[in-house]
Every structure is written in structure tokens, then in C-alpha cells.
Amino acid sequence: MGLATLAAVGVNSIIGAGFYLLPAQYFATAGAWAPIVLLAMGVLMFAIALCFAEVGSRFRENGGAYLYVRSAFGPLVGFEIGWVLYLSRVISTASMFAALILLLEVTTGRQFDLAATTVVVIALTILVAAFSVMGGRTNAGLLTTLAVVKITPVVILIGLAIPHLDVAALRPSASLTWQAGVAAAAMGMFSYAGFENLAIPAGEARDPQRDVPRALVTSLAAGVVLLVGANAIAIGLVPDLASSTLALADAARAVLGPTGWWVMAATAMLAVVGSNAGALLANSRLLQSLSDQGDISAWFGRRSARFGTPVVAIALSSILVLALALTGTFQSLVVLAVGTRVLVYMGVALAAIRLRRADREGTAPPAGYRMPAAPLVLAIVMLGCGIILLQMTTPQAVAIALGLAAGLMLFVVRRAASGRTP
């Protein structure tokens, strides 16, 4: 994979189902302040991206945040991050199918029963898994093509919509309360979340130490422009935005008529396919990295003799997602997926600073990129993530605590079984 494919993995993660389905919720929460909140969150996420970029420039192996934190703080902390990150990734991937079914119901005008849902979920999972197993140029071509296909209509829509915007609707008519601002910011973080997935399959990149940092910044910059722009045109073109199911399609209809609505609806469904493909790539390579580092059985990292890809990790990740999606179990676990993102981001930011010290000790690979104003960047990340973390509900905190406890038990059992001291 080259720079373009790595960036495509990040873009596919940001421009997913939520990109098309959430503008109504943003507006219902923050009103016309929504684009401003998203822009502010873009600043926080850019600071996070700089931390990922510096640490990512040190490594050539798969693993992303798990590998970074493990190198900085040791196997236990690294495993906990890798464990909860894998759980949250699988849960988030399962939730994509719920979004896809909703999109199909909106576009077809019919309800999908369990049989129809099962067919769609299994067919898409097999398709994406096949491309992931083949890897190389085949999977890279799929990811890049889907990223281009789903970005192009949005860019065109934003350009065509600007002359038609109701500028008055974009002016906030009331002050934004702290509670509403933080709620919208939390949604914004998880709209941007996923761009960092491109660092997980770094081991399959041609020059990861050079291309991973560039891809992180490129994909996030594209995500900020598209998210802010899309929510602004939704506010400026859709009169009853808070009740819109597919806001960007409604915005496209305001500019291009019924054809615009159908084009954007089809693009939304392709966006889910692209997000699913990028998610499986990240999920399976994260599981492979846990195996490669010896934190789980080597069996999980077994490669295909023909393609060299982690077939066991791909198959297991696909089966877990299928089970969660078809049983609806993921819905009760979404709180775990939401909270762990913040812990991962804070862990990587601290790892970036810790590995600078390790650099001087000669115990860490040298960084190919150094972020500017590191203390300021770290302060922005810790303050922004800390505020969102403090707003977690009790169920979210309990879910994260249980997830970490389960990871600790697995770590101790694995170490004991391998004859190493936990």
C-alpha cells in the first residue's frame, strides 16, 4: 500500500454511514453551532493526528495505537489498549450493518426482516473478507476506488450548494449551552474517529515510516473539510433538518432535484461498504499484531500461504462482526466502543512524549517526524479528551471498567500459560 491507499483507509473510516445520517442529530443538539463545534473538534483531532504521526514514523509493523502504547509503557498497558481497541472496532463494525439496513429501508421504502437482513450482512461480509484475504493491490484498489467514489459527489454537492444556501439559517440564533456543546463535541469526536485506523496495517505499506504520518494528516484534513462543509450545507438547504433521516440526500434534492437525492443515497450505501472494508483491514491486522507480539496465541496471526495475509484473524473478525450484527448484541456494547476511543487517544499522546525519552536511551526506533510545539499539542489532547471523558455516563464507565478487567484477566492467563510472569 502506498500513501494514497493509506489515506483512503482513513477517509473511508471518517466518511461512513454517520457522515450521512448524523447531520440531523448535530442540528438537534447544537443548532447552527454544529459546523463551528465540528471545526473546533477538528483542531483537537488534528492535535491527536500529530501525536499518531510522530509515533507512527517510528515503526514499520502492524498494530497502530496498540504497538505504540506497548512500546512506550510495556506489554500490560499495551495489551489493555489493544484489547479494548479491538473490541470497540468489532462493535463499531457491527453497527455499520444496522446503518446499512436503515439506508436500504429508506431508499427502497420497505422494511427488511431478519431473512433479508441476514442475506445482506452475510453477502457483504464475504465480499469484503475476500478482498481483505487477497490483500495487496486488489484490496488497495477497492479501498482507494470506494474512497474516491464516495468523496466526489460530496465535493460536487458542496460546490453546487454554496450559491443556494440560506445564509440566515447558518447564523446561530441562541447561545450554546455547555451541556449541548460537549454533547455535540462528543459526537464530533466519534465522527472523526477511525482516521487513525490507517496506522494499524502499516506493515503492509511500502514505506510506512514516511507515508503513515502523511496519510494521517491528509485523511484528517479531508475529513474536517467534508464534515464541516456537509453539515453547513445541510443547515443551509434543509428547512426541517432535525427530522431528516438522510440529510445530505435531502440537501442534494434541494439543488439537483430527485436525481441528486438518489445519487447521494447510493453514495451513502457505498460509504458503508468502504467503511466496512477499511474496518476489517484494521480489525484483522490489529489481531495479527497482538499475535505477532506474543500477547495472544500465534494461531491468530497465521498467514495465507498464497497471499501472505492473516487469514485466521480475517475470518475470526468477520465471524464476530456477523454474530454481533445478526443478534443485535452490539447495541448493548456500543457504550464500550464510545469510551475507549478517548483512552486510546490519550494513551498515544502520552506514548509520543514517553518515546522521545526512550529515543535518548536508544530503546526506541528513531522518529522520522517530530511534531512542532509538543507540550502545547499534548496539553490540547489531554484537556480536550479529559473534558469528554468526564462527561461519560455511568454505564459507559462501567462498560470500560469491565472491558479493562476482562483484558487484565486474559493477559494474566496468557502469561501464565506461556510460563512468563504476569
CSV table of N, CA, C and O in Angstrom, one decimal, residues 167-227:
chain,number,residue,atom,x,y,z
A,167,VAL,N,-28.3,31.8,4.1
A,167,VAL,CA,-27.2,32.3,5.0
A,167,VAL,C,-27.8,32.6,6.4
A,167,VAL,O,-27.1,32.3,7.4
A,168,ALA,N,-29.0,33.0,6.5
A,168,ALA,CA,-29.6,33.3,7.8
A,168,ALA,C,-29.7,32.1,8.6
A,168,ALA,O,-29.5,32.2,9.9
A,169,ALA,N,-30.0,31.0,8.0
A,169,ALA,CA,-30.1,29.7,8.8
A,169,ALA,C,-28.8,29.3,9.4
A,169,ALA,O,-28.7,28.6,10.4
A,170,LEU,N,-27.7,29.8,8.8
A,170,LEU,CA,-26.3,29.4,9.3
A,170,LEU,C,-25.9,30.3,10.5
A,170,LEU,O,-24.9,30.0,11.1
A,171,ARG,N,-26.6,31.3,10.8
A,171,ARG,CA,-26.3,32.2,11.9
A,171,ARG,C,-26.9,31.7,13.2
A,171,ARG,O,-28.1,31.6,13.3
A,172,PRO,N,-26.1,31.3,14.2
A,172,PRO,CA,-26.7,30.8,15.5
A,172,PRO,C,-27.6,31.9,16.1
A,172,PRO,O,-27.2,33.0,16.2
A,173,SER,N,-28.8,31.4,16.4
A,173,SER,CA,-29.8,32.4,16.9
A,173,SER,C,-29.9,32.4,18.4
A,173,SER,O,-30.6,33.2,19.0
A,174,ALA,N,-29.2,31.4,19.1
A,174,ALA,CA,-29.2,31.4,20.5
A,174,ALA,C,-27.8,30.9,21.0
A,174,ALA,O,-27.0,30.4,20.2
A,175,SER,N,-27.5,31.2,22.2
A,175,SER,CA,-26.2,30.8,22.8
A,175,SER,C,-26.2,29.3,22.9
A,175,SER,O,-27.2,28.6,23.1
A,176,LEU,N,-25.0,28.7,22.9
A,176,LEU,CA,-24.8,27.3,23.0
A,176,LEU,C,-24.5,27.0,24.5
A,176,LEU,O,-23.5,27.5,25.0
A,177,THR,N,-25.3,26.1,25.1
A,177,THR,CA,-25.1,25.7,26.5
A,177,THR,C,-23.9,24.8,26.5
A,177,THR,O,-23.5,24.1,25.6
A,178,TRP,N,-23.2,24.7,27.7
A,178,TRP,CA,-22.1,23.9,27.9
A,178,TRP,C,-22.5,22.4,27.7
A,178,TRP,O,-21.7,21.7,27.0
A,179,GLN,N,-23.6,22.0,28.2
A,179,GLN,CA,-24.0,20.6,28.0
A,179,GLN,C,-24.2,20.2,26.6
A,179,GLN,O,-23.8,19.2,26.1
A,180,ALA,N,-24.9,21.1,25.8
A,180,ALA,CA,-25.1,20.8,24.4
A,180,ALA,C,-23.8,20.9,23.6
A,180,ALA,O,-23.6,20.0,22.7
A,181,GLY,N,-22.9,21.8,24.0
A,181,GLY,CA,-21.7,21.9,23.3
A,181,GLY,C,-20.8,20.6,23.5
A,181,GLY,O,-20.2,20.1,22.5
A,182,VAL,N,-20.8,20.1,24.7
A,182,VAL,CA,-20.0,18.9,25.0
A,182,VAL,C,-20.6,17.7,24.3
A,182,VAL,O,-19.9,16.8,23.8
A,183,ALA,N,-21.9,17.6,24.3
A,183,ALA,CA,-22.6,16.5,23.7
A,183,ALA,C,-22.3,16.5,22.2
A,183,ALA,O,-22.0,15.4,21.6
A,184,ALA,N,-22.4,17.7,21.5
A,184,ALA,CA,-22.1,17.8,20.1
A,184,ALA,C,-20.6,17.5,19.9
A,184,ALA,O,-20.3,16.8,18.9
A,185,ALA,N,-19.7,17.9,20.8
A,185,ALA,CA,-18.3,17.6,20.6
A,185,ALA,C,-18.0,16.2,20.7
A,185,ALA,O,-17.2,15.6,20.0
A,186,ALA,N,-18.7,15.4,21.6
A,186,ALA,CA,-18.5,14.0,21.7
A,186,ALA,C,-18.9,13.3,20.4
A,186,ALA,O,-18.2,12.4,20.0
A,187,MET,N,-20.1,13.7,19.9
A,187,MET,CA,-20.5,13.2,18.6
A,187,MET,C,-19.5,13.5,17.5
A,187,MET,O,-19.2,12.6,16.7
A,188,GLY,N,-18.9,14.7,17.6
A,188,GLY,CA,-17.9,15.1,16.6
A,188,GLY,C,-16.7,14.2,16.7
A,188,GLY,O,-16.1,13.8,15.6
A,189,MET,N,-16.2,14.0,17.9
A,189,MET,CA,-15.0,13.1,18.0
A,189,MET,C,-15.2,11.8,17.4
A,189,MET,O,-14.3,11.3,16.7
A,190,PHE,N,-16.4,11.2,17.6
A,190,PHE,CA,-16.6,9.9,17.0
A,190,PHE,C,-17.1,9.9,15.6
A,190,PHE,O,-17.1,8.8,14.9
A,191,SER,N,-17.3,11.1,15.0
A,191,SER,CA,-17.5,11.2,13.6
A,191,SER,C,-16.1,11.2,12.9
A,191,SER,O,-15.9,10.6,11.9
A,192,TYR,N,-15.1,11.9,13.6
A,192,TYR,CA,-13.8,11.9,13.1
A,192,TYR,C,-13.0,10.6,13.4
A,192,TYR,O,-12.1,10.2,12.7
A,193,ALA,N,-13.4,9.9,14.4
A,193,ALA,CA,-12.7,8.7,14.9
A,193,ALA,C,-12.6,7.7,13.8
A,193,ALA,O,-13.6,7.5,13.0
A,194,GLY,N,-11.5,7.0,13.7
A,194,GLY,CA,-11.3,6.0,12.7
A,194,GLY,C,-10.2,6.3,11.7
A,194,GLY,O,-9.6,5.4,11.1
A,195,PHE,N,-9.9,7.6,11.6
A,195,PHE,CA,-8.9,8.0,10.6
A,195,PHE,C,-7.5,7.3,11.0
A,195,PHE,O,-6.7,7.0,10.2
A,196,GLU,N,-7.4,7.1,12.4
A,196,GLU,CA,-6.1,6.5,12.8
A,196,GLU,C,-6.0,5.0,12.5
A,196,GLU,O,-4.9,4.4,12.7
A,197,ASN,N,-7.1,4.4,12.0
A,197,ASN,CA,-7.0,3.0,11.6
A,197,ASN,C,-6.0,2.7,10.6
A,197,ASN,O,-5.5,1.6,10.4
A,198,LEU,N,-5.7,3.8,9.8
A,198,LEU,CA,-4.8,3.6,8.7
A,198,LEU,C,-3.4,3.2,9.2
A,198,LEU,O,-2.6,2.6,8.4
A,199,ALA,N,-3.1,3.5,10.5
A,199,ALA,CA,-1.8,3.1,11.0
A,199,ALA,C,-1.7,1.7,11.4
A,199,ALA,O,-0.6,1.1,11.5
A,200,ILE,N,-2.8,1.0,11.6
A,200,ILE,CA,-2.8,-0.4,12.0
A,200,ILE,C,-2.2,-1.3,11.0
A,200,ILE,O,-1.3,-2.1,11.3
A,201,PRO,N,-2.5,-1.3,9.7
A,201,PRO,CA,-1.9,-2.2,8.7
A,201,PRO,C,-0.6,-1.6,8.1
A,201,PRO,O,-0.3,-1.8,7.0
A,202,ALA,N,0.2,-0.8,8.9
A,202,ALA,CA,1.4,-0.2,8.4
A,202,ALA,C,2.4,-1.2,7.9
A,202,ALA,O,3.2,-0.9,7.0
A,203,GLY,N,2.4,-2.5,8.4
A,203,GLY,CA,3.3,-3.5,7.9
A,203,GLY,C,3.1,-3.9,6.5
A,203,GLY,O,4.0,-4.5,5.9
A,204,GLU,N,1.9,-3.5,5.9
A,204,GLU,CA,1.7,-3.8,4.5
A,204,GLU,C,1.9,-2.6,3.6
A,204,GLU,O,1.6,-2.6,2.4
A,205,ALA,N,2.4,-1.5,4.2
A,205,ALA,CA,2.7,-0.3,3.4
A,205,ALA,C,4.1,-0.4,2.8
A,205,ALA,O,5.0,-1.1,3.3
A,206,ARG,N,4.3,0.3,1.7
A,206,ARG,CA,5.6,0.3,1.0
A,206,ARG,C,6.7,1.0,1.9
A,206,ARG,O,7.8,0.6,2.0
A,207,ASP,N,6.3,2.2,2.4
A,207,ASP,CA,7.2,3.0,3.2
A,207,ASP,C,6.4,3.6,4.4
A,207,ASP,O,6.1,4.8,4.4
A,208,PRO,N,6.1,2.7,5.4
A,208,PRO,CA,5.2,3.2,6.5
A,208,PRO,C,5.8,4.4,7.3
A,208,PRO,O,5.0,5.3,7.7
A,209,GLN,N,7.1,4.4,7.5
A,209,GLN,CA,7.6,5.5,8.4
A,209,GLN,C,7.5,6.8,7.7
A,209,GLN,O,7.5,7.9,8.4
A,210,ARG,N,7.4,6.8,6.4
A,210,ARG,CA,7.2,8.1,5.7
A,210,ARG,C,5.7,8.3,5.4
A,210,ARG,O,5.2,9.5,5.6
A,211,ASP,N,5.0,7.3,4.9
A,211,ASP,CA,3.7,7.5,4.4
A,211,ASP,C,2.6,7.5,5.5
A,211,ASP,O,1.6,8.2,5.3
A,212,VAL,N,2.8,6.8,6.6
A,212,VAL,CA,1.8,6.8,7.7
A,212,VAL,C,1.5,8.2,8.2
A,212,VAL,O,0.4,8.7,8.3
A,213,PRO,N,2.6,9.0,8.6
A,213,PRO,CA,2.3,10.4,9.1
A,213,PRO,C,1.6,11.2,8.1
A,213,PRO,O,0.7,12.0,8.4
A,214,ARG,N,2.1,11.2,6.8
A,214,ARG,CA,1.4,12.0,5.8
A,214,ARG,C,0.0,11.6,5.5
A,214,ARG,O,-0.9,12.4,5.4
A,215,ALA,N,-0.3,10.3,5.6
A,215,ALA,CA,-1.7,9.8,5.3
A,215,ALA,C,-2.6,10.2,6.5
A,215,ALA,O,-3.8,10.6,6.3
A,216,LEU,N,-2.1,10.2,7.7
A,216,LEU,CA,-2.9,10.6,8.9
A,216,LEU,C,-3.3,12.1,8.7
A,216,LEU,O,-4.5,12.4,8.9
A,217,VAL,N,-2.4,12.9,8.4
A,217,VAL,CA,-2.7,14.4,8.3
A,217,VAL,C,-3.6,14.6,7.1
A,217,VAL,O,-4.6,15.4,7.2
A,218,THR,N,-3.3,13.9,6.0
A,218,THR,CA,-4.1,14.1,4.8
A,218,THR,C,-5.6,13.7,4.9
A,218,THR,O,-6.5,14.4,4.6
A,219,SER,N,-5.7,12.5,5.5
A,219,SER,CA,-7.1,12.0,5.6
A,219,SER,C,-7.9,12.8,6.6
A,219,SER,O,-9.1,13.0,6.4
A,220,LEU,N,-7.3,13.2,7.7
A,220,LEU,CA,-8.0,14.0,8.7
A,220,LEU,C,-8.3,15.4,8.2
A,220,LEU,O,-9.5,15.9,8.4
A,221,ALA,N,-7.4,16.0,7.4
A,221,ALA,CA,-7.7,17.3,6.8
A,221,ALA,C,-8.9,17.2,5.9
A,221,ALA,O,-9.8,18.1,5.9
A,222,ALA,N,-8.9,16.1,5.1
A,222,ALA,CA,-10.1,15.9,4.2
A,222,ALA,C,-11.4,15.7,5.0
A,222,ALA,O,-12.4,16.3,4.6
A,223,GLY,N,-11.3,15.0,6.1
A,223,GLY,CA,-12.4,14.7,6.9
A,223,GLY,C,-13.0,16.0,7.5
A,223,GLY,O,-14.2,16.2,7.6
A,224,VAL,N,-12.1,16.9,8.0
A,224,VAL,CA,-12.6,18.2,8.6
A,224,VAL,C,-13.3,19.0,7.6
A,224,VAL,O,-14.4,19.5,7.8
A,225,VAL,N,-12.7,19.2,6.4
A,225,VAL,CA,-13.4,20.0,5.3
A,225,VAL,C,-14.7,19.4,4.9
A,225,VAL,O,-15.7,20.1,4.8
A,226,LEU,N,-14.8,18.1,4.8
A,226,LEU,CA,-16.0,17.5,4.3
A,226,LEU,C,-17.1,17.5,5.4
A,226,LEU,O,-18.3,17.7,5.1
A,227,LEU,N,-16.7,17.2,6.7
A,227,LEU,CA,-17.7,17.1,7.7
A,227,LEU,C,-18.3,18.5,8.0
A,227,LEU,O,-19.5,18.7,8.1
